[in-house]
Amino acid sequence: MTLNSKLIVFVAVLASLLEIIDTSIVNIAIPTIMGNLGATLEDASMIVTGYTVANAIVLPASAWLGERIGRRNYYLGCIIVFTITSVACGLAPNLTSLIIFRILQGLAGGALLPTSQALIFEQFPKEKAGMAGAIFGMSVMIGPTLGPVLGGYLTDEYGWRSIFNINLPIGLLTLFVGMICIQDRTDSQKARKSNLDTIGLILLIFGVGCLQFLLERGQADDWFSSKIITACAIVSFISIFLFIWWELKVKEPIINIKLFANPIVVGGVLLMACLGFFLYGIVFVLPVFVNNIFHYTATQIGVLFIPGSLLTAILMPFVGKSMQKISDPRFLIVIGLIFVELCLYSMTYFSPLTSQNELLGMLFIRGIAMAFLFIPINSSILSQFSGYELGQVAGLMNLFRQVGGSMGIALIDTLLSRNIDINYLNLISKISLLDVNVQDVFISTTNNLAFKFNSSIGMADSSEAALKNLYQRVQAQAFTLSFLQLVVIMMCIFSLSFIPLMLVKIKKKVNPVDSH
């Protein structure tokens, strides 16, 4: 590999980390931002939703935009805009301006991930595609893990504005090195002179934007009881249908829909959607569990994910190297899918008595699964394409991973909330102070609390405190039951991942890494 290729990989990794970290780093600072700017949770959540929606709109169109503007100008321009809007977010005087700058940041960031992925894969020959997948995969895995920990530390030590301002030195470094090494592809001149597909672009914005918005806000707004969510669902369905129809007939489409005629593309994007469902689903549901049951802080939760993610990063080069010893990389994907099921199965034993070692054991299994899934899927799919098609397929795979993750979070959030209510009603109907066992618990708790209250403050209503304690115990049991039911549902849904794997037919043998 030449020095220029190494610099390109360095820039691409930094740009990927910038985009991925900013997806999760803000979540932990939301309460602080609410207090500082005087916003409600619903209003402040748009800081996250606006960024995610803007991201999703740009992802599938990034290759087309890069061809029209010129990949060098487009990529470096997006790094500049991302850095400037990051600083603007840090200086935002009110919530409205912060949301606007976050949307602009998301539009710029949406180009960084697929373009970076394409740049990394272009620096390696097809027989070393696994090494490219390992490098990109490590940045994708480190980002979501580092984001909450870094966000918590910066918010506690330097204030919430620092989580945006930290992007300035990293963005300037990425831009400086990128200006030295990033070049346009020699075959991209024709695309720059092509006509602007205005109708396709508008349909894409409305279709993907409304879909992502309803997935992000559906549970919070009680789904189709909200007129906004209902309107988004209708607009999204119609826009996506018209977009597919239009892109098939237009001469110079934004997205080459005909790529989906290739089974390997269909299988690849569906596998990435399943991967996103698992990746983001676990990152969403496990913090909810440990926060409700063990009362972990956000920083403690972030630290909990670090060992498993480090294991993934360590295993990725070895997984890439093992691909040269087998003729069919789908074997590695099957191993990854099996470990996902083992991970979810181990979660069915979680309870209020679960130890931290058991939590870490589950996350280690998840780490092994991610290493065996991310590299083989990306390497086996993307190594079959080159040039403009490589960028388009990379954009589609990133889009489907994000949409799959959003669908997973929306499903998990909805089922968990509704199952908690149902299980609570079922449990509370079986609890009465007329029951001898309940009386024993109530009396013993009352006596214990009365002793503690009298010794500490001298006076208190221990009976009322005992009732509240009983209520909290029932709530904890209802949550635990709902969590376990949800994990079983996730196991069943993820088992469908073996179906798209059948569509992935590798045309050429992929030997990712040599022995050195």
Short mmCIF file of C-alpha atoms in Angstrom, two decimals:
data_model
loop_
_atom_site.label_atom_id
_atom_site.label_comp_id
_atom_site.label_asym_id
_atom_site.label_seq_id
_atom_site.Cartn_x
_atom_site.Cartn_y
_atom_site.Cartn_z
CA MET A 1 0.00 0.00 0.00
CA THR A 2 1.33 3.43 -0.97
CA LEU A 3 1.67 6.36 1.43
CA ASN A 4 -1.22 8.11 -0.31
CA SER A 5 -3.46 5.07 0.20
CA LYS A 6 -2.54 4.97 3.90
CA LEU A 7 -3.43 8.65 4.24
CA ILE A 8 -6.77 8.06 2.51
CA VAL A 9 -7.58 5.23 4.94
CA PHE A 10 -6.57 7.48 7.85
CA VAL A 11 -8.89 10.27 6.66
CA ALA A 12 -11.76 7.85 6.00
CA VAL A 13 -11.50 6.31 9.48
CA LEU A 14 -11.42 9.74 11.17
CA ALA A 15 -14.40 10.94 9.13
CA SER A 16 -16.35 7.76 9.96
CA LEU A 17 -15.64 8.18 13.65
CA LEU A 18 -16.76 11.82 13.53
CA GLU A 19 -20.11 10.85 12.03
CA ILE A 20 -20.80 7.76 14.14
CA ILE A 21 -19.75 9.26 17.48
CA ASP A 22 -21.99 12.28 16.88
CA THR A 23 -24.94 9.93 16.41
CA SER A 24 -24.74 8.75 20.03
CA ILE A 25 -22.71 11.36 21.91
CA VAL A 26 -25.63 13.78 22.18
CA ASN A 27 -28.07 11.33 23.81
CA ILE A 28 -26.38 11.45 27.18
CA ALA A 29 -26.32 15.27 27.23
CA ILE A 30 -30.07 15.71 26.51
CA PRO A 31 -31.06 16.25 30.20
CA THR A 32 -28.34 18.89 30.61
CA ILE A 33 -29.35 20.63 27.38
CA MET A 34 -32.99 20.62 28.53
CA GLY A 35 -32.06 22.35 31.76
CA ASN A 36 -29.71 24.83 30.12
CA LEU A 37 -32.01 25.86 27.27
CA GLY A 38 -35.30 25.44 29.14
CA ALA A 39 -36.68 22.79 26.77
CA THR A 40 -39.06 19.87 27.27
CA LEU A 41 -37.96 16.31 26.56
CA GLU A 42 -40.16 16.16 23.46
CA ASP A 43 -38.60 19.33 22.04
CA ALA A 44 -35.05 18.33 22.97
CA SER A 45 -35.46 14.90 21.36
CA MET A 46 -35.57 16.67 17.98
CA ILE A 47 -31.84 17.30 18.42
CA VAL A 48 -31.35 13.56 17.91
CA THR A 49 -34.26 12.96 15.52
CA GLY A 50 -33.32 15.84 13.19
CA TYR A 51 -29.77 14.55 12.84
CA THR A 52 -30.89 10.96 12.20
CA VAL A 53 -33.53 11.93 9.62
CA ALA A 54 -31.07 14.16 7.73
CA ASN A 55 -28.53 11.33 7.83
CA ALA A 56 -30.97 8.84 6.35
CA ILE A 57 -31.93 11.18 3.48
CA VAL A 58 -28.34 11.65 2.30
CA LEU A 59 -27.06 8.08 2.73
CA PRO A 60 -28.57 6.52 -0.42
CA ALA A 61 -27.85 9.60 -2.57
CA SER A 62 -24.25 10.16 -1.45
CA ALA A 63 -22.68 8.29 -4.38
CA TRP A 64 -24.80 10.21 -6.90
CA LEU A 65 -24.00 13.57 -5.27
CA GLY A 66 -20.31 12.68 -5.21
CA GLU A 67 -20.37 11.92 -8.94
CA ARG A 68 -22.13 15.17 -9.84
CA ILE A 69 -20.06 17.49 -7.65
CA GLY A 70 -16.86 15.51 -7.83
CA ARG A 71 -15.99 13.13 -5.04
CA ARG A 72 -13.08 15.25 -3.78
CA ASN A 73 -15.11 18.45 -3.61
CA TYR A 74 -18.15 16.67 -2.17
CA TYR A 75 -16.27 14.73 0.50
CA LEU A 76 -14.05 17.59 1.64
CA GLY A 77 -17.00 19.99 1.44
CA CYS A 78 -19.04 17.75 3.72
CA ILE A 79 -16.15 17.59 6.21
CA ILE A 80 -16.03 21.42 6.20
CA VAL A 81 -19.80 21.76 6.66
CA PHE A 82 -19.83 19.06 9.36
CA THR A 83 -17.05 20.83 11.28
CA ILE A 84 -18.61 24.30 10.94
CA THR A 85 -22.07 23.11 11.97
CA SER A 86 -20.54 21.26 14.94
CA VAL A 87 -19.05 24.52 16.20
CA ALA A 88 -22.36 26.27 15.45
CA CYS A 89 -24.16 23.66 17.60
CA GLY A 90 -21.71 24.39 20.41
CA LEU A 91 -22.44 28.12 20.14
CA ALA A 92 -26.22 27.79 19.62
CA PRO A 93 -28.05 30.37 21.78
CA ASN A 94 -31.39 28.52 21.84
CA LEU A 95 -33.03 25.18 21.06
CA THR A 96 -34.37 26.18 17.63
CA SER A 97 -30.95 27.15 16.29
CA LEU A 98 -29.42 24.00 17.82
CA ILE A 99 -31.95 21.77 16.02
CA ILE A 100 -31.36 23.59 12.70
CA PHE A 101 -27.59 23.21 12.99
CA ARG A 102 -27.98 19.54 13.95
CA ILE A 103 -30.04 18.92 10.80
CA LEU A 104 -27.35 20.59 8.68
CA GLN A 105 -24.73 18.54 10.52
CA GLY A 106 -26.70 15.37 9.76
CA LEU A 107 -26.93 16.24 6.05
CA ALA A 108 -23.16 16.66 5.88
CA GLY A 109 -22.51 13.60 8.05
CA GLY A 110 -24.69 11.37 5.92
CA ALA A 111 -22.11 11.56 3.14
CA LEU A 112 -19.11 10.72 5.31
CA LEU A 113 -19.93 7.10 6.15
CA PRO A 114 -20.65 5.54 2.72
CA THR A 115 -18.00 7.64 0.95
CA SER A 116 -15.42 6.70 3.60
CA GLN A 117 -16.35 3.04 3.23
CA ALA A 118 -15.96 3.21 -0.56
CA LEU A 119 -12.62 5.02 -0.21
CA ILE A 120 -11.26 2.38 2.16
CA PHE A 121 -12.34 -0.52 -0.08
CA GLU A 122 -10.79 1.15 -3.13
CA GLN A 123 -7.36 1.15 -1.47
CA PHE A 124 -7.29 -2.65 -1.27
CA PRO A 125 -7.39 -5.23 -4.06
CA LYS A 126 -10.39 -7.55 -4.06
CA GLU A 127 -8.38 -10.37 -2.54
CA LYS A 128 -7.77 -8.15 0.52
CA ALA A 129 -11.32 -6.87 0.87
CA GLY A 130 -11.51 -8.41 4.36
CA MET A 131 -8.78 -6.11 5.64
CA ALA A 132 -10.71 -3.12 4.30
CA GLY A 133 -13.84 -4.42 6.04
CA ALA A 134 -11.89 -4.87 9.30
CA ILE A 135 -10.59 -1.29 9.23
CA PHE A 136 -13.99 0.19 8.48
CA GLY A 137 -15.70 -2.17 10.91
CA MET A 138 -13.46 -1.16 13.81
CA SER A 139 -14.40 2.50 13.33
CA VAL A 140 -18.11 1.61 13.12
CA MET A 141 -17.95 -0.51 16.29
CA ILE A 142 -15.81 1.89 18.33
CA GLY A 143 -18.00 4.90 17.57
CA PRO A 144 -21.27 3.83 19.30
CA THR A 145 -19.28 2.57 22.30
CA LEU A 146 -17.08 5.63 22.67
CA GLY A 147 -19.93 8.12 22.12
CA PRO A 148 -21.84 7.74 25.43
CA VAL A 149 -18.67 7.50 27.55
CA LEU A 150 -17.06 10.51 25.87
CA GLY A 151 -20.33 12.44 25.97
CA GLY A 152 -20.82 11.76 29.67
CA TYR A 153 -17.26 12.80 30.56
CA LEU A 154 -17.28 15.98 28.47
CA THR A 155 -20.73 17.01 29.69
CA ASP A 156 -19.81 16.49 33.35
CA GLU A 157 -16.39 18.14 33.14
CA TYR A 158 -16.74 20.87 30.50
CA GLY A 159 -20.46 21.31 29.79
CA TRP A 160 -22.69 20.04 26.96
CA ARG A 161 -21.31 22.48 24.37
CA SER A 162 -17.93 20.70 24.49
CA ILE A 163 -19.42 17.56 22.87
CA PHE A 164 -19.79 19.61 19.68
CA ASN A 165 -16.69 21.80 19.97
CA ILE A 166 -14.42 18.75 20.22
CA ASN A 167 -15.15 18.10 16.53
CA LEU A 168 -13.25 21.26 15.51
CA PRO A 169 -9.63 19.98 15.89
CA ILE A 170 -10.51 16.52 14.57
CA GLY A 171 -12.40 18.01 11.62
CA LEU A 172 -9.53 20.36 10.75
CA LEU A 173 -7.02 17.48 10.88
CA THR A 174 -9.26 15.32 8.68
CA LEU A 175 -9.73 18.19 6.20
CA PHE A 176 -6.00 19.01 6.04
CA VAL A 177 -4.92 15.42 5.36
CA GLY A 178 -7.86 14.88 3.00
CA MET A 179 -6.86 17.86 0.85
CA ILE A 180 -3.48 16.23 0.36
CA CYS A 181 -4.57 12.72 -0.60
CA ILE A 182 -8.23 12.61 -1.80
CA GLN A 183 -8.66 12.71 -5.57
CA ASP A 184 -11.56 12.34 -7.99
CA ARG A 185 -12.06 9.11 -9.87
CA THR A 186 -11.02 9.31 -13.52
CA ASP A 187 -14.34 7.90 -14.77
CA SER A 188 -16.62 10.41 -13.00
CA GLN A 189 -16.70 13.21 -15.60
CA LYS A 190 -19.80 11.94 -17.41
CA ALA A 191 -21.87 11.84 -14.23
CA ARG A 192 -21.03 15.46 -13.44
CA LYS A 193 -22.53 16.57 -16.73
CA SER A 194 -25.72 14.55 -16.24
CA ASN A 195 -29.10 16.20 -15.75
CA LEU A 196 -30.37 16.80 -12.25
CA ASP A 197 -33.01 14.26 -11.27
CA THR A 198 -35.11 16.81 -9.37
CA ILE A 199 -38.22 14.66 -9.09
CA GLY A 200 -36.24 11.67 -7.84
CA LEU A 201 -34.44 13.83 -5.28
CA ILE A 202 -37.70 15.30 -3.93
CA LEU A 203 -39.34 11.86 -3.70
CA LEU A 204 -36.26 10.49 -1.94
CA ILE A 205 -36.28 13.30 0.62
CA PHE A 206 -39.97 12.86 1.44
CA GLY A 207 -39.89 9.04 1.34
CA VAL A 208 -36.81 8.37 3.48
CA GLY A 209 -37.23 11.48 5.64
CA CYS A 210 -40.83 10.71 6.63
CA LEU A 211 -40.03 7.02 7.17
CA GLN A 212 -37.16 7.83 9.49
CA PHE A 213 -39.21 10.45 11.35
CA LEU A 214 -42.12 8.10 12.04
CA LEU A 215 -39.70 5.40 13.26
CA GLU A 216 -37.94 7.88 15.55
CA ARG A 217 -41.08 9.56 16.93
CA GLY A 218 -43.72 6.83 16.57
CA GLN A 219 -43.74 5.50 20.13
CA ALA A 220 -43.37 8.95 21.71
CA ASP A 221 -46.40 10.22 19.76
CA ASP A 222 -48.46 7.02 20.25
CA TRP A 223 -48.09 5.96 16.64
CA PHE A 224 -51.19 6.30 14.44
CA SER A 225 -53.23 8.13 17.05
CA SER A 226 -51.02 11.06 16.06
CA LYS A 227 -52.01 12.90 12.88
CA ILE A 228 -48.38 13.78 12.18
CA ILE A 229 -47.24 10.14 12.35
CA THR A 230 -50.19 9.01 10.20
CA ALA A 231 -49.39 11.68 7.61
CA CYS A 232 -45.71 10.69 7.62
CA ALA A 233 -46.63 7.03 7.06
CA ILE A 234 -48.87 7.89 4.08
CA VAL A 235 -46.37 10.33 2.55
CA SER A 236 -43.49 7.88 3.05
CA PHE A 237 -45.34 4.96 1.44
CA ILE A 238 -46.50 6.98 -1.57
CA SER A 239 -43.13 8.72 -2.02
CA ILE A 240 -41.08 5.52 -1.88
CA PHE A 241 -43.44 3.77 -4.31
CA LEU A 242 -43.29 6.70 -6.76
CA PHE A 243 -39.52 6.98 -6.27
CA ILE A 244 -38.98 3.35 -7.30
CA TRP A 245 -41.28 3.79 -10.31
CA TRP A 246 -39.57 7.03 -11.36
CA GLU A 247 -36.00 5.77 -10.92
CA LEU A 248 -36.75 2.77 -13.13
CA LYS A 249 -37.89 4.96 -16.01
CA VAL A 250 -35.57 8.00 -15.73
CA LYS A 251 -32.40 7.92 -17.82
CA GLU A 252 -30.00 9.16 -15.13
CA PRO A 253 -31.37 8.03 -11.73
CA ILE A 254 -30.10 9.07 -8.30
CA ILE A 255 -30.15 5.42 -7.21
CA ASN A 256 -29.81 2.62 -9.70
CA ILE A 257 -32.83 0.57 -8.61
CA LYS A 258 -31.80 -2.10 -11.12
CA LEU A 259 -29.03 -3.05 -8.70
CA PHE A 260 -31.72 -4.85 -6.72
CA ALA A 261 -32.10 -7.26 -9.63
CA ASN A 262 -28.81 -8.69 -8.38
CA PRO A 263 -29.61 -11.18 -5.56
CA ILE A 264 -26.33 -10.36 -3.81
CA VAL A 265 -27.47 -6.74 -3.33
CA VAL A 266 -30.87 -7.81 -2.00
CA GLY A 267 -29.28 -10.33 0.35
CA GLY A 268 -26.61 -7.84 1.43
CA VAL A 269 -28.93 -4.97 2.32
CA LEU A 270 -31.35 -7.30 4.14
CA LEU A 271 -28.48 -8.77 6.15
CA MET A 272 -27.32 -5.26 7.03
CA ALA A 273 -30.87 -4.37 8.11
CA CYS A 274 -30.87 -7.43 10.41
CA LEU A 275 -27.43 -6.45 11.68
CA GLY A 276 -28.71 -2.93 12.42
CA PHE A 277 -31.75 -4.39 14.20
CA PHE A 278 -29.48 -6.39 16.50
CA LEU A 279 -26.72 -3.80 16.92
CA TYR A 280 -28.93 -0.82 17.76
CA GLY A 281 -31.59 -2.96 19.46
CA ILE A 282 -29.16 -4.28 22.07
CA VAL A 283 -27.59 -0.84 22.53
CA PHE A 284 -31.11 0.46 23.24
CA VAL A 285 -32.67 -2.27 25.39
CA LEU A 286 -29.72 -3.25 27.61
CA PRO A 287 -29.19 0.28 29.02
CA VAL A 288 -32.92 0.42 29.77
CA PHE A 289 -32.65 -2.89 31.66
CA VAL A 290 -29.57 -2.03 33.76
CA ASN A 291 -30.90 1.47 34.46
CA ASN A 292 -34.28 0.19 35.67
CA ILE A 293 -32.99 -2.81 37.61
CA PHE A 294 -29.52 -1.77 38.81
CA HIS A 295 -29.82 2.04 38.47
CA TYR A 296 -26.62 2.41 36.43
CA THR A 297 -25.69 5.92 35.34
CA ALA A 298 -25.22 6.71 31.64
CA THR A 299 -21.44 6.73 32.05
CA GLN A 300 -21.48 3.35 33.82
CA ILE A 301 -23.60 1.93 31.00
CA GLY A 302 -21.14 3.25 28.41
CA VAL A 303 -18.21 1.69 30.27
CA LEU A 304 -20.12 -1.62 30.42
CA PHE A 305 -20.09 -1.82 26.60
CA ILE A 306 -16.35 -1.16 26.21
CA PRO A 307 -14.90 -4.68 26.86
CA GLY A 308 -17.23 -6.36 24.35
CA SER A 309 -16.51 -3.73 21.69
CA LEU A 310 -12.76 -4.08 22.26
CA LEU A 311 -13.14 -7.83 21.76
CA THR A 312 -14.86 -7.13 18.42
CA ALA A 313 -12.03 -4.82 17.35
CA ILE A 314 -9.41 -7.42 18.34
CA LEU A 315 -11.20 -10.25 16.51
CA MET A 316 -11.86 -8.35 13.28
CA PRO A 317 -8.36 -8.78 11.75
CA PHE A 318 -8.39 -12.49 12.62
CA VAL A 319 -11.82 -12.94 11.05
CA GLY A 320 -10.59 -11.16 7.92
CA LYS A 321 -7.53 -13.40 7.80
CA SER A 322 -9.60 -16.57 8.21
CA MET A 323 -11.56 -15.68 5.06
CA GLN A 324 -8.57 -16.67 2.91
CA LYS A 325 -8.80 -20.22 4.22
CA ILE A 326 -12.41 -20.86 3.23
CA SER A 327 -14.07 -20.81 -0.17
CA ASP A 328 -17.41 -19.45 1.02
CA PRO A 329 -17.50 -16.46 3.45
CA ARG A 330 -21.14 -17.26 4.21
CA PHE A 331 -19.81 -19.88 6.63
CA LEU A 332 -18.43 -17.07 8.82
CA ILE A 333 -21.74 -15.19 8.58
CA VAL A 334 -23.57 -18.31 9.80
CA ILE A 335 -21.22 -18.45 12.81
CA GLY A 336 -22.02 -14.80 13.51
CA LEU A 337 -25.78 -15.40 13.29
CA ILE A 338 -25.50 -18.35 15.67
CA PHE A 339 -23.61 -16.20 18.19
CA VAL A 340 -26.33 -13.55 17.92
CA GLU A 341 -28.92 -16.15 18.88
CA LEU A 342 -26.68 -17.31 21.75
CA CYS A 343 -26.35 -13.72 22.91
CA LEU A 344 -30.12 -13.22 22.92
CA TYR A 345 -30.66 -16.63 24.54
CA SER A 346 -28.30 -15.70 27.40
CA MET A 347 -30.41 -12.57 27.97
CA THR A 348 -33.47 -14.73 28.66
CA TYR A 349 -31.83 -15.61 32.01
CA PHE A 350 -31.49 -11.98 33.11
CA SER A 351 -33.19 -10.99 36.37
CA PRO A 352 -32.72 -8.53 39.25
CA LEU A 353 -30.17 -11.06 40.60
CA THR A 354 -28.02 -10.97 37.44
CA SER A 355 -24.37 -10.21 38.20
CA GLN A 356 -22.13 -7.83 36.30
CA ASN A 357 -20.05 -10.79 35.09
CA GLU A 358 -23.16 -12.26 33.46
CA LEU A 359 -23.82 -8.93 31.73
CA LEU A 360 -20.23 -8.79 30.49
CA GLY A 361 -20.44 -12.42 29.34
CA MET A 362 -23.46 -11.58 27.18
CA LEU A 363 -21.66 -8.54 25.74
CA PHE A 364 -18.60 -10.69 24.95
CA ILE A 365 -20.83 -13.08 22.99
CA ARG A 366 -22.30 -10.03 21.20
CA GLY A 367 -18.76 -8.84 20.44
CA ILE A 368 -17.86 -12.17 18.83
CA ALA A 369 -21.08 -12.08 16.78
CA MET A 370 -20.40 -8.57 15.46
CA ALA A 371 -16.87 -9.51 14.36
CA PHE A 372 -18.15 -12.55 12.46
CA LEU A 373 -20.95 -10.57 10.82
CA PHE A 374 -19.65 -7.13 9.95
CA ILE A 375 -16.53 -8.05 7.99
CA PRO A 376 -17.86 -11.03 5.97
CA ILE A 377 -21.07 -9.20 5.01
CA ASN A 378 -19.33 -6.00 3.92
CA SER A 379 -16.35 -7.68 2.31
CA SER A 380 -18.26 -10.36 0.40
CA ILE A 381 -20.83 -7.86 -0.94
CA LEU A 382 -18.72 -4.78 -1.70
CA SER A 383 -15.84 -6.77 -3.22
CA GLN A 384 -18.20 -7.68 -6.08
CA PHE A 385 -18.49 -4.03 -7.19
CA SER A 386 -16.21 -1.19 -8.19
CA GLY A 387 -16.34 2.49 -9.15
CA TYR A 388 -19.71 4.23 -9.02
CA GLU A 389 -21.61 1.01 -8.24
CA LEU A 390 -19.39 0.43 -5.19
CA GLY A 391 -20.42 3.82 -3.79
CA GLN A 392 -24.10 3.18 -4.49
CA VAL A 393 -24.11 -0.25 -2.85
CA ALA A 394 -22.15 1.11 0.14
CA GLY A 395 -24.74 3.87 0.57
CA LEU A 396 -27.63 1.41 0.36
CA MET A 397 -26.05 -0.94 2.90
CA ASN A 398 -25.47 1.89 5.35
CA LEU A 399 -29.03 3.13 4.82
CA PHE A 400 -30.55 -0.29 5.44
CA ARG A 401 -28.41 -0.76 8.54
CA GLN A 402 -29.69 2.54 9.92
CA VAL A 403 -33.32 1.89 8.95
CA GLY A 404 -33.10 -1.64 10.37
CA GLY A 405 -31.75 -0.18 13.60
CA SER A 406 -34.51 2.43 13.73
CA MET A 407 -37.15 -0.24 13.12
CA GLY A 408 -35.62 -2.37 15.87
CA ILE A 409 -35.62 0.48 18.38
CA ALA A 410 -39.19 1.47 17.46
CA LEU A 411 -40.41 -2.13 17.82
CA ILE A 412 -38.54 -2.69 21.08
CA ASP A 413 -39.71 0.59 22.59
CA THR A 414 -43.34 -0.07 21.62
CA LEU A 415 -43.47 -3.70 22.77
CA LEU A 416 -41.62 -2.99 26.01
CA SER A 417 -43.91 -0.10 26.97
CA ARG A 418 -47.11 -2.00 26.19
CA ASN A 419 -45.99 -5.27 27.76
CA ILE A 420 -45.03 -3.47 30.97
CA ASP A 421 -48.58 -2.15 31.29
CA ILE A 422 -50.13 -5.54 30.54
CA ASN A 423 -47.83 -7.44 32.92
CA TYR A 424 -48.32 -4.87 35.67
CA LEU A 425 -52.11 -5.24 35.46
CA ASN A 426 -51.79 -9.03 35.51
CA LEU A 427 -49.51 -8.97 38.56
CA ILE A 428 -51.40 -6.34 40.51
CA SER A 429 -54.65 -8.29 40.11
CA LYS A 430 -53.05 -11.14 42.08
CA ILE A 431 -51.78 -8.96 44.94
CA SER A 432 -54.04 -8.12 47.88
CA LEU A 433 -53.45 -7.24 51.50
CA LEU A 434 -55.99 -9.97 52.30
CA ASP A 435 -53.44 -12.51 51.06
CA VAL A 436 -51.34 -13.97 53.90
CA ASN A 437 -48.05 -13.82 51.98
CA VAL A 438 -48.62 -10.22 50.95
CA GLN A 439 -49.52 -9.35 54.56
CA ASP A 440 -46.24 -10.87 55.78
CA VAL A 441 -44.22 -8.82 53.27
CA PHE A 442 -46.17 -5.65 54.07
CA ILE A 443 -45.85 -6.01 57.86
CA SER A 444 -42.15 -6.90 57.79
CA THR A 445 -41.39 -4.00 55.45
CA THR A 446 -43.44 -1.61 57.60
CA ASN A 447 -41.58 -2.65 60.75
CA ASN A 448 -38.16 -2.36 59.11
CA LEU A 449 -38.94 1.06 57.67
CA ALA A 450 -40.44 2.26 60.95
CA PHE A 451 -37.25 1.36 62.79
CA LYS A 452 -35.07 3.07 60.16
CA PHE A 453 -37.23 6.19 60.02
CA ASN A 454 -37.40 6.52 63.81
CA SER A 455 -33.65 6.09 64.21
CA SER A 456 -32.80 8.58 61.44
CA ILE A 457 -35.46 11.32 61.43
CA GLY A 458 -37.68 10.45 64.36
CA MET A 459 -40.99 10.42 62.51
CA ALA A 460 -42.46 9.03 59.27
CA ASP A 461 -45.41 7.09 57.87
CA SER A 462 -43.85 3.64 57.52
CA SER A 463 -47.10 2.05 56.25
CA GLU A 464 -47.26 4.35 53.25
CA ALA A 465 -43.57 3.76 52.56
CA ALA A 466 -44.16 0.00 52.70
CA LEU A 467 -46.96 0.29 50.14
CA LYS A 468 -44.69 2.28 47.84
CA ASN A 469 -41.98 -0.33 48.27
CA LEU A 470 -44.48 -3.06 47.33
CA TYR A 471 -45.54 -1.05 44.28
CA GLN A 472 -41.93 -0.64 43.16
CA ARG A 473 -41.30 -4.37 43.53
CA VAL A 474 -44.31 -5.15 41.36
CA GLN A 475 -43.14 -2.59 38.79
CA ALA A 476 -39.68 -4.19 38.72
CA GLN A 477 -41.18 -7.63 38.18
CA ALA A 478 -43.47 -6.33 35.42
CA PHE A 479 -40.50 -4.74 33.69
CA THR A 480 -38.39 -7.90 34.01
CA LEU A 481 -41.18 -10.07 32.56
CA SER A 482 -41.65 -7.63 29.69
CA PHE A 483 -37.92 -7.57 29.02
CA LEU A 484 -37.71 -11.38 28.86
CA GLN A 485 -40.75 -11.56 26.56
CA LEU A 486 -39.14 -8.97 24.32
CA VAL A 487 -35.86 -10.89 24.09
CA VAL A 488 -37.73 -14.02 22.95
CA ILE A 489 -39.46 -11.95 20.24
CA MET A 490 -36.06 -10.57 19.15
CA MET A 491 -34.70 -14.12 18.91
CA CYS A 492 -37.58 -15.14 16.65
CA ILE A 493 -37.24 -12.07 14.42
CA PHE A 494 -33.48 -12.37 14.07
CA SER A 495 -33.76 -16.05 13.12
CA LEU A 496 -35.20 -14.76 9.82
CA SER A 497 -31.69 -13.47 8.99
CA PHE A 498 -30.80 -16.91 7.62
CA ILE A 499 -33.24 -16.32 4.72
CA PRO A 500 -31.44 -13.40 2.97
CA LEU A 501 -28.16 -15.24 3.48
CA MET A 502 -29.36 -17.72 0.84
CA LEU A 503 -29.45 -14.85 -1.71
CA VAL A 504 -25.77 -14.02 -1.25
CA LYS A 505 -24.02 -15.89 -4.05
CA ILE A 506 -20.34 -14.94 -4.26
CA LYS A 507 -19.15 -14.68 -7.88
CA LYS A 508 -15.49 -14.62 -7.03
CA LYS A 509 -13.56 -16.08 -4.15
CA VAL A 510 -12.63 -13.38 -1.65
CA ASN A 511 -9.26 -13.84 0.05
CA PRO A 512 -9.12 -10.84 2.32
CA VAL A 513 -5.73 -10.90 3.97
CA ASP A 514 -2.35 -12.35 3.26
CA SER A 515 -0.25 -14.01 5.94
CA HIS A 516 1.57 -10.81 6.84
#
